[in-house]
Each structure stands twice: as C-alpha cells, then as structure tokens.
Coordinates of C-alpha atoms and ligand atoms in Angstrom, one line a residue:
M129 CA 41.9 7.0 -29.4
T130 CA 39.9 10.0 -29.4
T131 CA 38.6 11.4 -26.0
A132 CA 35.0 10.7 -26.9
D133 CA 35.6 6.9 -27.6
Q134 CA 37.5 6.9 -24.2
Q135 CA 34.1 8.5 -22.8
P136 CA 31.4 5.8 -22.0
S137 CA 28.6 6.9 -24.4
A138 CA 25.2 8.6 -23.2
F139 CA 23.1 5.1 -23.4
R140 CA 25.9 3.1 -21.3
R141 CA 26.0 5.9 -18.7
W142 CA 22.3 6.4 -18.1
V143 CA 22.2 2.0 -17.7
R144 CA 25.1 2.2 -15.2
E145 CA 23.3 5.0 -13.1
N146 CA 19.8 3.4 -13.9
L147 CA 21.0 -0.5 -13.1
L148 CA 18.2 -1.6 -11.0
L149 CA 15.5 0.2 -12.9
V150 CA 16.7 -1.7 -16.2
L151 CA 16.8 -5.0 -14.4
T152 CA 13.6 -4.5 -12.6
V153 CA 11.9 -3.3 -15.7
L154 CA 14.2 -6.9 -18.0
G155 CA 12.8 -8.9 -15.1
V156 CA 9.0 -8.2 -15.8
F157 CA 9.6 -8.5 -19.8
L158 CA 11.7 -11.7 -19.4
G159 CA 9.4 -13.2 -16.5
S160 CA 6.5 -12.5 -18.6
L161 CA 8.0 -14.2 -22.1
V162 CA 9.7 -17.0 -20.2
G163 CA 5.8 -17.6 -19.1
L164 CA 4.1 -17.9 -22.0
L165 CA 6.7 -19.2 -24.3
A166 CA 6.6 -22.7 -21.5
R167 CA 3.1 -22.5 -21.8
Q168 CA 3.4 -24.2 -25.4
T169 CA 5.3 -26.5 -23.6
E170 CA 4.0 -29.7 -21.2
Y171 CA 5.0 -29.3 -17.8
S172 CA 4.2 -30.5 -14.4
D173 CA 3.0 -28.9 -11.5
E174 CA 7.2 -29.3 -9.9
V175 CA 8.5 -27.2 -12.4
V176 CA 5.7 -24.7 -11.9
L177 CA 6.9 -24.9 -8.1
L178 CA 10.4 -24.7 -8.9
V179 CA 10.3 -21.7 -11.3
G180 CA 8.3 -20.1 -9.1
F181 CA 10.5 -20.1 -5.9
P182 CA 12.9 -17.5 -6.0
G183 CA 10.1 -15.3 -6.8
E184 CA 8.5 -16.9 -3.2
L185 CA 11.7 -16.2 -1.2
L186 CA 11.4 -13.0 -2.3
L187 CA 8.0 -12.4 -1.2
R188 CA 8.8 -13.9 1.8
S189 CA 11.7 -12.1 2.8
L190 CA 9.6 -8.8 2.3
K191 CA 7.0 -9.9 4.3
M192 CA 9.5 -10.4 7.2
L193 CA 10.4 -6.7 7.0
I194 CA 6.9 -5.3 7.2
L195 CA 6.5 -5.4 10.7
P196 CA 9.6 -3.9 11.8
L197 CA 9.3 -1.4 9.1
I198 CA 5.7 0.2 10.0
I199 CA 6.2 0.5 13.7
S200 CA 9.6 1.8 13.5
S201 CA 8.9 4.3 10.7
L202 CA 5.5 5.2 12.5
V203 CA 7.1 5.7 16.1
S204 CA 10.4 7.2 14.3
G205 CA 8.6 9.3 12.2
L206 CA 6.0 10.7 14.0
A207 CA 8.3 11.2 17.5
C208 CA 10.4 13.8 15.5
L209 CA 7.1 15.8 13.8
D210 CA 5.6 18.1 16.5
A211 CA 2.1 18.2 17.6
G212 CA 1.1 21.0 14.8
A213 CA 3.6 19.3 12.1
S214 CA 1.8 16.3 12.4
G215 CA -1.5 16.8 12.7
K216 CA -1.1 18.7 9.1
M217 CA 0.6 16.4 7.8
G218 CA -2.2 13.5 8.7
S219 CA -4.9 16.2 7.8
R220 CA -3.3 16.8 4.1
A221 CA -2.9 13.1 3.3
L222 CA -6.4 11.6 4.8
L223 CA -8.0 14.7 2.5
Y224 CA -4.9 13.3 -0.2
Y225 CA -6.5 9.8 0.5
F226 CA -10.4 10.3 0.1
S227 CA -10.6 12.3 -2.3
T228 CA -7.9 10.5 -5.2
T229 CA -9.8 7.0 -4.1
I230 CA -13.7 8.7 -4.7
M231 CA -12.2 10.2 -8.0
A232 CA -11.2 6.4 -8.4
A233 CA -14.6 5.1 -8.1
I234 CA -16.0 7.5 -10.0
L235 CA -13.5 6.8 -13.1
G236 CA -14.1 3.5 -12.8
I237 CA -18.1 4.0 -12.7
T238 CA -17.3 5.9 -15.6
V239 CA -15.9 3.7 -17.4
V240 CA -18.0 1.0 -16.7
V241 CA -21.5 2.7 -17.6
I242 CA -19.7 3.7 -21.0
I243 CA -18.3 0.4 -21.8
H244 CA -21.3 -1.7 -20.4
P245 CA -19.0 -5.0 -20.3
G246 CA -21.6 -6.7 -18.7
D247 CA -23.7 -8.3 -21.4
P248 CA -26.4 -10.7 -19.2
N249 CA -25.8 -13.5 -21.8
S250 CA -22.3 -13.2 -22.2
G251 CA -19.7 -15.2 -19.9
K252 CA -22.1 -17.9 -19.7
N253 CA -19.4 -20.6 -19.9
V254 CA -17.5 -19.0 -17.3
V255 CA -17.2 -21.8 -14.4
P256 CA -17.2 -19.6 -11.1
K257 CA -14.2 -20.7 -9.3
E258 CA -15.4 -21.0 -5.8
K259 CA -18.5 -20.3 -4.3
S260 CA -18.6 -17.5 -1.6
D261 CA -21.2 -18.2 0.9
E262 CA -20.1 -15.6 3.1
E263 CA -23.2 -12.9 4.0
S264 CA -22.3 -10.1 6.5
S265 CA -24.0 -6.9 6.1
V266 CA -22.4 -3.2 5.7
M267 CA -23.0 -2.8 9.5
D268 CA -21.1 -5.4 10.8
A269 CA -18.3 -5.0 8.0
L270 CA -18.1 -1.3 9.5
L271 CA -17.9 -2.3 12.8
D272 CA -15.2 -4.8 11.8
I273 CA -13.3 -1.8 10.8
I274 CA -13.2 0.8 13.4
R275 CA -13.1 -2.9 16.3
N276 CA -10.0 -3.6 14.3
M277 CA -8.6 0.3 15.0
F278 CA -8.3 -0.6 18.3
P279 CA -6.5 -4.2 19.1
D280 CA -7.2 -5.9 22.9
N281 CA -4.5 -7.3 22.3
L282 CA -1.4 -6.2 20.9
M283 CA 0.3 -9.2 20.3
Q284 CA -2.3 -10.7 18.7
A285 CA -2.7 -7.6 16.4
C286 CA 0.8 -9.1 14.8
F287 CA -1.1 -12.1 13.1
Q288 CA -4.3 -11.7 13.6
S289 CA -7.5 -9.3 12.7
V290 CA -11.1 -9.8 14.1
K291 CA -14.1 -10.6 12.1
T292 CA -18.1 -10.7 12.5
Q293 CA -18.9 -14.1 12.0
T294 CA -22.5 -14.3 11.4
T295 CA -25.3 -17.2 11.3
K296 CA -28.9 -17.2 10.2
F297 CA -31.3 -18.7 12.9
N298 CA -35.0 -18.8 13.6
K299 CA -36.4 -17.4 16.9
T300 CA -39.6 -17.6 18.3
Y301 CA -41.1 -15.0 20.3
G302 CA -44.6 -15.7 22.5
E303 CA -45.6 -19.0 23.6
G304 CA -48.4 -21.2 22.3
D305 CA -50.7 -19.9 19.4
E306 CA -49.1 -16.9 20.2
A307 CA -45.4 -18.3 19.0
R308 CA -44.3 -16.2 16.4
V309 CA -40.9 -17.3 14.2
V310 CA -38.8 -14.8 13.2
P311 CA -35.4 -15.2 11.1
A312 CA -32.9 -13.6 13.7
I313 CA -29.0 -13.6 13.2
K314 CA -26.3 -14.6 15.8
R315 CA -22.8 -13.2 15.6
D316 CA -19.1 -14.0 16.6
L317 CA -16.2 -11.9 16.9
V318 CA -14.1 -14.7 14.8
D319 CA -10.1 -14.3 14.6
S320 CA -9.2 -14.3 11.1
P321 CA -5.6 -14.7 9.9
G322 CA -3.6 -11.5 8.8
T323 CA -1.8 -8.7 10.3
N324 CA -4.5 -5.9 12.0
V325 CA -2.5 -3.1 10.1
M326 CA -5.2 -0.8 11.5
G327 CA -4.7 -1.4 14.8
L328 CA -1.1 -1.2 14.9
I329 CA -1.0 2.2 12.9
I330 CA -3.0 3.8 14.9
F331 CA -0.8 2.2 18.5
C332 CA 2.2 3.3 17.1
V333 CA 1.0 6.8 15.9
A334 CA 0.0 7.6 19.9
F335 CA 3.0 6.1 21.1
G336 CA 5.4 8.2 18.4
L337 CA 3.6 11.2 18.9
I338 CA 3.9 10.7 23.3
A339 CA 7.3 9.7 22.9
G340 CA 8.4 12.7 20.6
Q341 CA 6.4 15.1 23.3
M342 CA 8.6 13.4 26.0
G343 CA 11.7 15.1 25.0
P344 CA 14.9 13.9 26.5
Q345 CA 13.2 11.4 29.0
G346 CA 11.8 9.6 25.8
K347 CA 15.0 9.9 23.5
L348 CA 15.9 7.1 24.7
M349 CA 12.8 4.9 22.9
V350 CA 13.2 7.2 20.0
D351 CA 16.9 6.2 19.1
F352 CA 15.7 2.8 19.3
F353 CA 13.4 2.7 17.0
L354 CA 15.3 5.2 14.4
I355 CA 18.3 2.7 14.9
L356 CA 16.0 -0.2 14.4
N357 CA 14.7 1.9 11.0
E358 CA 17.8 2.2 9.7
I359 CA 18.9 -1.2 10.2
T360 CA 15.7 -2.4 8.6
M361 CA 16.0 0.1 5.9
K362 CA 20.0 -1.2 5.1
M363 CA 18.1 -5.1 4.5
V364 CA 15.4 -3.8 2.3
C365 CA 18.5 -2.5 0.0
I366 CA 20.2 -6.1 -0.2
I367 CA 16.5 -7.5 -1.1
M368 CA 16.2 -4.4 -3.9
W369 CA 19.2 -6.5 -6.0
Y370 CA 17.7 -9.3 -5.8
S371 CA 14.0 -8.1 -6.5
P372 CA 14.7 -8.3 -10.6
F373 CA 15.2 -12.1 -10.6
G374 CA 12.6 -12.8 -7.7
I375 CA 10.4 -10.7 -10.2
M376 CA 11.2 -12.6 -12.9
C377 CA 10.5 -15.8 -11.8
L378 CA 7.3 -14.6 -10.1
V379 CA 6.0 -13.5 -13.2
A380 CA 6.9 -16.6 -15.2
G381 CA 5.5 -18.9 -12.5
N382 CA 2.1 -16.6 -12.3
L383 CA 2.1 -17.1 -15.8
M384 CA 2.4 -20.9 -16.0
A385 CA 0.2 -21.8 -13.0
I386 CA -2.8 -20.4 -15.1
D387 CA -5.0 -23.2 -16.3
D388 CA -7.3 -21.3 -19.1
L389 CA -5.4 -18.4 -20.2
A390 CA -7.1 -17.9 -23.6
D391 CA -10.6 -19.1 -22.5
T392 CA -10.9 -16.6 -19.4
A393 CA -9.5 -13.8 -21.9
R394 CA -12.6 -14.3 -24.1
S395 CA -15.2 -14.7 -22.1
L396 CA -14.2 -12.0 -19.1
G397 CA -12.3 -10.1 -22.2
M398 CA -14.8 -7.5 -22.3
Y399 CA -15.0 -6.5 -18.5
M400 CA -10.9 -7.0 -18.1
A401 CA -10.7 -4.4 -20.8
T402 CA -13.2 -1.9 -19.1
V403 CA -11.0 -2.5 -15.9
I404 CA -7.4 -1.9 -17.2
T405 CA -8.1 0.9 -19.0
G406 CA -9.9 2.3 -16.0
L407 CA -6.8 1.6 -13.9
L408 CA -4.8 3.3 -17.3
I409 CA -7.0 6.6 -17.4
H410 CA -5.8 6.8 -13.1
A411 CA -1.7 6.2 -13.7
T412 CA -1.6 8.3 -16.3
V413 CA -3.8 11.2 -16.6
S414 CA -5.7 11.7 -12.9
L415 CA -3.0 10.8 -10.9
P416 CA -0.2 12.9 -13.0
M417 CA -2.8 15.7 -13.1
V418 CA -3.2 16.6 -9.4
Y419 CA 0.8 15.9 -8.3
F420 CA 1.3 18.7 -11.3
C421 CA -1.7 21.4 -10.6
V422 CA -0.4 20.6 -6.4
T423 CA 3.3 20.9 -7.3
R424 CA 4.2 22.0 -11.0
K425 CA 6.8 19.3 -11.3
N426 CA 6.8 16.7 -14.0
P427 CA 5.0 13.5 -12.6
F428 CA 6.5 11.0 -15.5
K429 CA 10.0 12.2 -14.0
F430 CA 8.6 11.4 -10.2
C431 CA 7.3 7.9 -11.2
K432 CA 10.5 6.8 -13.4
G433 CA 11.6 6.9 -9.8
I434 CA 9.4 4.4 -8.1
V435 CA 9.7 2.3 -10.8
Q436 CA 10.6 -0.4 -9.1
A437 CA 8.0 -0.5 -6.5
W438 CA 5.4 -0.7 -9.2
A439 CA 7.3 -3.7 -10.9
L440 CA 7.2 -5.8 -7.6
A441 CA 3.6 -4.4 -6.7
L442 CA 2.8 -6.0 -10.0
G443 CA 4.5 -9.5 -9.3
T444 CA 3.0 -9.6 -5.4
A445 CA -0.1 -8.8 -6.2
S446 CA -0.1 -6.9 -2.3
S447 CA 0.8 -3.2 -1.8
S448 CA 2.4 -4.4 2.2
A449 CA 4.5 -6.4 0.2
A450 CA 6.2 -3.6 -1.6
L451 CA 5.9 -1.2 1.0
P452 CA 9.6 -1.5 2.0
I453 CA 10.7 -1.1 -1.8
T454 CA 8.4 1.7 -2.1
F455 CA 9.9 3.5 0.9
Q456 CA 13.3 2.9 -0.6
C457 CA 12.7 4.1 -4.0
L458 CA 10.5 7.5 -2.6
E459 CA 13.7 8.3 -0.5
V460 CA 16.7 7.4 -2.2
N461 CA 15.3 7.8 -6.0
N462 CA 12.9 10.8 -5.9
G463 CA 14.7 12.2 -2.3
L464 CA 11.6 13.0 -0.3
D465 CA 11.9 13.8 3.4
K466 CA 12.2 10.7 5.7
R467 CA 10.1 12.3 7.9
V468 CA 7.0 12.1 5.4
T469 CA 7.4 8.9 4.3
R470 CA 7.8 7.6 7.5
F471 CA 4.1 9.2 8.6
V472 CA 3.0 8.6 4.9
L473 CA 3.9 5.5 3.7
P474 CA 2.5 3.1 6.6
V475 CA -0.7 4.4 6.5
G476 CA -0.8 5.4 2.7
A477 CA -0.5 1.1 2.3
T478 CA -3.2 0.5 4.7
V479 CA -5.7 2.8 3.6
N480 CA -4.9 4.4 0.6
M481 CA -5.9 1.6 -2.7
D482 CA -7.4 4.0 -5.6
G483 CA -7.0 0.8 -7.7
T484 CA -8.7 -0.8 -5.1
A485 CA -11.6 1.3 -5.4
L486 CA -12.1 1.8 -9.1
Y487 CA -11.8 -1.8 -9.2
E488 CA -14.7 -2.5 -7.1
A489 CA -16.8 0.0 -8.4
V490 CA -16.4 -1.8 -11.7
A491 CA -16.4 -5.1 -10.9
S492 CA -20.1 -4.6 -8.8
I493 CA -21.9 -2.8 -12.0
F494 CA -20.6 -5.1 -14.0
I495 CA -22.8 -7.7 -11.5
A496 CA -25.4 -5.6 -11.5
Q497 CA -25.4 -5.7 -15.9
K498 CA -25.0 -8.9 -15.9
N499 CA -27.9 -9.6 -13.2
D500 CA -29.9 -7.2 -16.1
M501 CA -30.0 -4.9 -13.2
N502 CA -30.0 -1.0 -14.4
L503 CA -28.5 1.3 -11.1
S504 CA -30.0 4.6 -10.5
I505 CA -28.2 7.5 -9.5
G506 CA -28.8 6.5 -6.0
G507 CA -27.3 3.7 -6.4
L508 CA -24.1 5.3 -8.4
I509 CA -23.6 6.7 -5.5
T510 CA -24.0 4.0 -3.2
V511 CA -21.5 2.6 -5.5
S512 CA -18.7 5.2 -4.9
L513 CA -19.3 6.1 -1.2
T514 CA -19.5 1.8 -0.5
A515 CA -16.1 1.5 -2.7
T516 CA -14.3 3.8 -1.5
L517 CA -15.0 2.3 2.0
A518 CA -14.1 -0.9 0.9
S519 CA -11.1 0.0 -0.1
I520 CA -10.2 1.6 2.7
G521 CA -11.3 -1.6 4.7
A522 CA -9.6 -4.2 1.9
A523 CA -5.6 -5.1 4.2
S524 CA -2.9 -4.7 1.4
I525 CA -2.8 -8.3 0.4
P526 CA -3.4 -10.6 -2.5
S527 CA -7.4 -10.5 -4.1
A528 CA -8.4 -8.8 -0.3
A529 CA -11.0 -6.9 -2.7
L530 CA -13.1 -9.9 -3.2
V531 CA -13.6 -10.0 0.4
T532 CA -15.0 -6.3 0.7
M533 CA -16.8 -6.3 -3.1
L534 CA -19.4 -8.2 -0.5
L535 CA -20.0 -4.7 1.4
I536 CA -20.8 -3.2 -2.2
L537 CA -22.9 -6.3 -3.1
Q538 CA -25.0 -6.1 -0.2
A539 CA -25.1 -2.8 -0.1
L540 CA -27.0 -2.9 -3.6
G541 CA -29.1 -6.2 -3.1
L542 CA -27.2 -7.8 -5.6
P543 CA -26.3 -11.4 -5.2
T544 CA -23.1 -12.1 -3.0
H545 CA -22.1 -15.3 -4.9
D546 CA -21.7 -13.9 -7.6
V547 CA -18.2 -12.8 -7.0
A548 CA -17.6 -16.1 -7.8
L549 CA -17.4 -15.3 -11.5
I550 CA -14.7 -12.7 -10.9
F551 CA -12.5 -14.6 -9.1
T552 CA -11.3 -16.5 -12.4
V553 CA -9.4 -13.4 -13.6
D554 CA -8.5 -11.8 -10.0
W555 CA -5.1 -13.3 -10.2
L556 CA -4.1 -10.5 -13.1
L557 CA -6.3 -7.9 -12.5
D558 CA -5.0 -8.1 -8.5
R559 CA -1.9 -7.4 -10.1
M560 CA -2.9 -4.2 -11.5
R561 CA -5.1 -2.3 -9.2
T562 CA -2.6 -3.3 -6.6
S563 CA 0.5 -1.7 -8.7
I564 CA -2.0 1.4 -8.9
N565 CA -2.5 1.5 -5.3
V566 CA 1.3 2.0 -4.6
L567 CA 2.0 4.5 -7.4
G568 CA -1.5 6.8 -5.4
D569 CA 0.8 6.3 -1.9
A570 CA 4.1 7.4 -3.9
Y571 CA 2.0 10.7 -5.5
G572 CA 0.7 11.0 -2.1
A573 CA 4.2 11.3 -0.5
G574 CA 5.4 13.9 -2.9
I575 CA 1.9 15.8 -2.8
V576 CA 2.2 15.4 1.1
Q577 CA 5.8 17.0 1.3
H578 CA 5.3 19.8 -1.0
L579 CA 2.4 21.3 0.9
C580 CA 4.4 20.9 4.1
K581 CA 7.5 22.1 3.0
D582 CA 6.6 25.3 5.5
E583 CA 6.3 23.1 8.4
L584 CA 9.9 21.1 7.6
A585 CA 11.7 23.8 7.0
R586 CA 10.5 25.7 10.1
M587 CA 11.2 22.5 12.1
D588 CA 14.8 22.6 10.3
A589 CA 15.2 25.9 11.3
E590 CA 13.9 25.3 14.5
A591 CA 16.7 22.4 15.3
E592 CA 19.7 24.2 13.8
R593 CA 18.4 26.8 16.1
R594 CA 18.0 24.5 19.5
D595 CA 21.5 23.6 18.0
R596 CA 23.5 26.9 17.5
Q597 CA 21.7 27.4 21.5
M598 CA 23.2 24.7 23.2
A599 CA 26.2 25.0 21.5
E600 CA 26.9 28.6 22.9
M601 CA 25.4 27.3 26.0
L602 CA 27.8 25.1 26.6
R603 CA 30.7 27.0 24.9
S604 CA 30.0 30.1 27.8
G605 CA 28.6 28.0 30.6
S606 CA 28.8 25.0 31.1
V607 CA 32.9 24.7 30.7
A608 CA 32.5 21.6 33.2
L609 CA 31.1 19.3 30.9
S610 CA 32.3 20.6 27.5
G611 CA 36.0 20.3 28.2
G612 CA 37.9 22.3 31.0
R613 CA 39.4 20.5 33.9
G614 CA 38.3 17.5 35.2
S615 CA 35.3 17.3 32.5
L616 CA 33.9 14.1 30.7
L617 CA 34.4 14.8 27.2
P618 CA 37.6 16.8 25.7
R619 CA 36.6 20.3 24.3
G620 CA 33.8 20.6 21.8
G621 CA 33.0 16.8 22.0
M622 CA 29.9 17.4 24.2
V623 CA 28.8 20.1 21.5
A624 CA 29.3 17.4 18.8
L625 CA 27.4 14.9 20.8
M626 CA 24.7 17.1 21.0
R627 CA 24.6 17.8 17.7
L628 CA 24.7 14.1 15.9
S629 CA 21.9 13.4 18.7
A630 CA 19.4 16.0 17.3
K631 CA 20.5 15.6 14.3
S632 CA 19.6 11.8 14.7
I633 CA 16.4 12.3 16.3
C634 CA 15.2 14.8 13.4
G635 CA 16.5 11.8 10.8
Y636 CA 18.2 14.6 8.6
S637 CA 21.7 13.7 7.3
Ligands
LIG5 N1 -4.1 -6.4 -3.3 C1 -4.3 -5.6 -3.3 C2 -3.1 -4.6 -2.5 O1 -2.1 -5.1 -1.6 C3 -5.9 -5.4 -2.5 C4 -6.8 -5.6 -3.1 O2 -7.5 -4.8 -4.0 O3 -7.4 -6.7 -3.1 O4 -2.9 -3.4 -2.0

C-alpha cells in the first residue's frame, strides 16, 4: 500500500473537519426533500405532528437557553470592558445596525418599485387567512418601544411585555343643544406574552457596566455571570450536534403542514419573488461588500463559519432561537473575541433586523400597489424610515414583522387589514428574512471586532501589565501571602491564582 492510499483524501479530511456544517446543510436538503415527497401522498395531521416533533424539541431546548445566555453574556461582557471601550463598541455597533438596516429598506423599496408585483387585479383568489383588526397609532407603537425599555417588573419582563390597546368611542362635549359628539380613543396598557428582551438588555447593560467598575468588590458577581455563561455555552454545544436532525424535521414538518403550496405560489408568486430577490441581493452583495470594505477580509470565508446559525434561522424563523448557535459559530468557527460577541450579539438579535426591514418595505409598497396607490418621494422616505423603525421594534420571534407592519401601513394611510393578504406566504418569507437578520448580526460582530481591535489590544496589554505588576508585588513585598513561613499558599500559588482570576474576568483564554 502506498503512503497516498493510507492518507485520507482531501475531501474526506474536509468532511471530517466540517462535519457539523455538512450535516446541517444535509439536514436542510433532506428536510425539503422529505417534505416535498410526502406532499405527493396522503397523510393525517398526526403524521405532520410526529414528523415535526423532534424539531419542536430542538426549538424548545434552544428557547430554554435564551434567557440565561442573554443575561450572562451581557453582564459578563460589559463587566470586562472599561467604560471607554464599551462606549466605542456600542456606538460602532449601533452605527452599523442603523446604516445596514436603512440600506436594506432602501434596497427593498428599489426592487419593489422596479418589479412592481402589486397589480391591483392579481391575487384576487387569495383568501385572507386571518383578519387583523388591530389599530394602533405610530405614536403608540413608538411609546411602547420606549416603555418596554424600562420594565417596571424584571421578573415579568422575562415572559411579558406591555402594549397599548386602543378602543374607539364617542365623547360628548358640552350639554343640551351645545353638545358635540367627537370620536375619541381610549388607551389601555395590556400585558402581551413574549419576553421583553429590550428591557432586559437595558438592565443587563447597566448592571454589567456598574459591576465591572466596582473592581474587587464586584468580582464575585462578575464571576457568577462568567460561569453561568460558560455553562450555558457548553449546553449549546451539546444541542448543536442534535440540530441537523432537528432542522431536518422542522423543515419537513413545515412543508407538510402547508395546505396550498402551488396555489399561494401562483397568486402571490411575484410578491414572493420580489422579497426573495431583495434578500438575496442584500445577503450576497450589500452585506459582504460592507464587511469587505471595512475589514478587507474575505466575507465568504466568514459566512462559511455561520452556516449552522443561518440554517437554524431558516428552520426556526426566530433570530433569538438561533442566538445560542450564532454565539457558538462566531466564537468557535470564526474565532471572534468573546468580549465582542457577548456585548454585540444579544443586542443585534433584538434590534438589528435587515431582512425584516427589507421585507416590511416591500410588503407595504406591495399593498400600496394593490390599492392602486402611487407613493410620492415623501411616501417612499416615510416607508424607509418607518420600515427601519418597525424592524427595530419587531421581536425576534416568528412573524413578528406582521405586527409592526401596521406601523408603516398607518403612516402611509393604507388599510391595515390588508396585512391579511400576505399572511398566507409568511411561513416561507419569515424564514428567509430571519436568516438574513442572523447574517447581518454575524457580519456586524465581525465588523465591530475589526473596528475595536486597538481598544481590545490595549485592554489585553493593560491586563497583562496589571498581572505582571501584581506578580512583582507579591514576589517582592507580600511575602507573608505568597509563600513565606506562615503563608496561606505555597510559593507562587497566589500569583497563579491572581493570574487565573484576571484571565477569567477578561474572558481571554
Ligand atoms: N422572525 C423574525 C426574527 O426572528 C422577525 C420577523 O421578521 O418577523 O428575526
């Protein structure tokens, strides 16, 4: 036997090194194949339930980890940054989020205006699935976003957020003949199910920053969150090996559950094609270009590292469900600094939604086109701004964009119940836009790391200097501590201990 025969072939070696990636992509393909083939046969609802069940378990276990992950990563991440570094990192991340989201909204407007999918006579056979009679003004929606940033009960914020509910009624002014009846609106604050992630983020950012500034006094608390973060990430690692199978079942189950695949594709085909074209351009041109221009690194190599997170977003339609895997992909596959991911990713998953902004811009102009309404330049600017805002306000859960879309429709004076028209195809478009949301978050973390490399290097040097200084001090002066007669630790033990804790606090290994 020759040496060449004994060596594994390059392909086999590549597969072994990228096994999880290969399995994940295979999961998506097999899931689509099984789903499409199964549609040719007859099956009951129970079969759909059982096919999708392993996928449901994947989703549940990921959701279980979201809260500990967001809290521990934000607190420990911010505690390790000095105020200057966290300020710079935060402002750069926000600048990236805002500019790419507005870019996505403008791209959405451009494709929908060029393709013009909204012929007023087409899609007449589409039966609205659900009629939304939710009426909320732009002002109420904005106030709700801000209100949720300051939760009045932290425990409640873990599973509920607040929302303004409006009811129309007639108000009478004056008495007798003078009486005037004027339509008015009554506002009530109601609790709506779903974690108030924005509120938790604000709290954790403040908590982490203050804990970090407290020095040795706050160390115990910081260590607690650091260890919580490590444990959660280890759990994510286990779930990751189950995810290819879970994704396959999710995709197959979802495809089998759709009633009228061909019919919806026929009636809303052009609209779907417009959204997909916009998302594809954003994923393959805009985002890689921004990444390349800023970092001068190969964006497609970066992209390869996050395929698992992307596939999971495709399978779950929720960027927060994909968050644990996004962390793992960026830290392990792409080697990003934990100080960056811990800070940037939880915020990104909540506020940075390029796919959603693009989708909302296309969908609202599509509705305008169907209503035979031509938007002026002012109208288009309103769409780009409100779509950006609506995407920031959207929760990172399935179909959240349909709720915040009402904000844009209201701003344009379009009938809000027309959202029902696009409900039918949201199962597919939601997955696609979510995968672009996750892609945008990942590129964002890469860009912020590049922009903050000087601060990070400075922090590393500073930590090393402190480390050396402490070791020096212990060696020269504090003999009693570091190993002289009557000392509590053997010689060098204290130095090692200090070094260990400095490293664990700052998150570099
Ligand atoms: N499902 C999306 C997400 O989780 C939000 C949306 O666009 O509906 O990112």
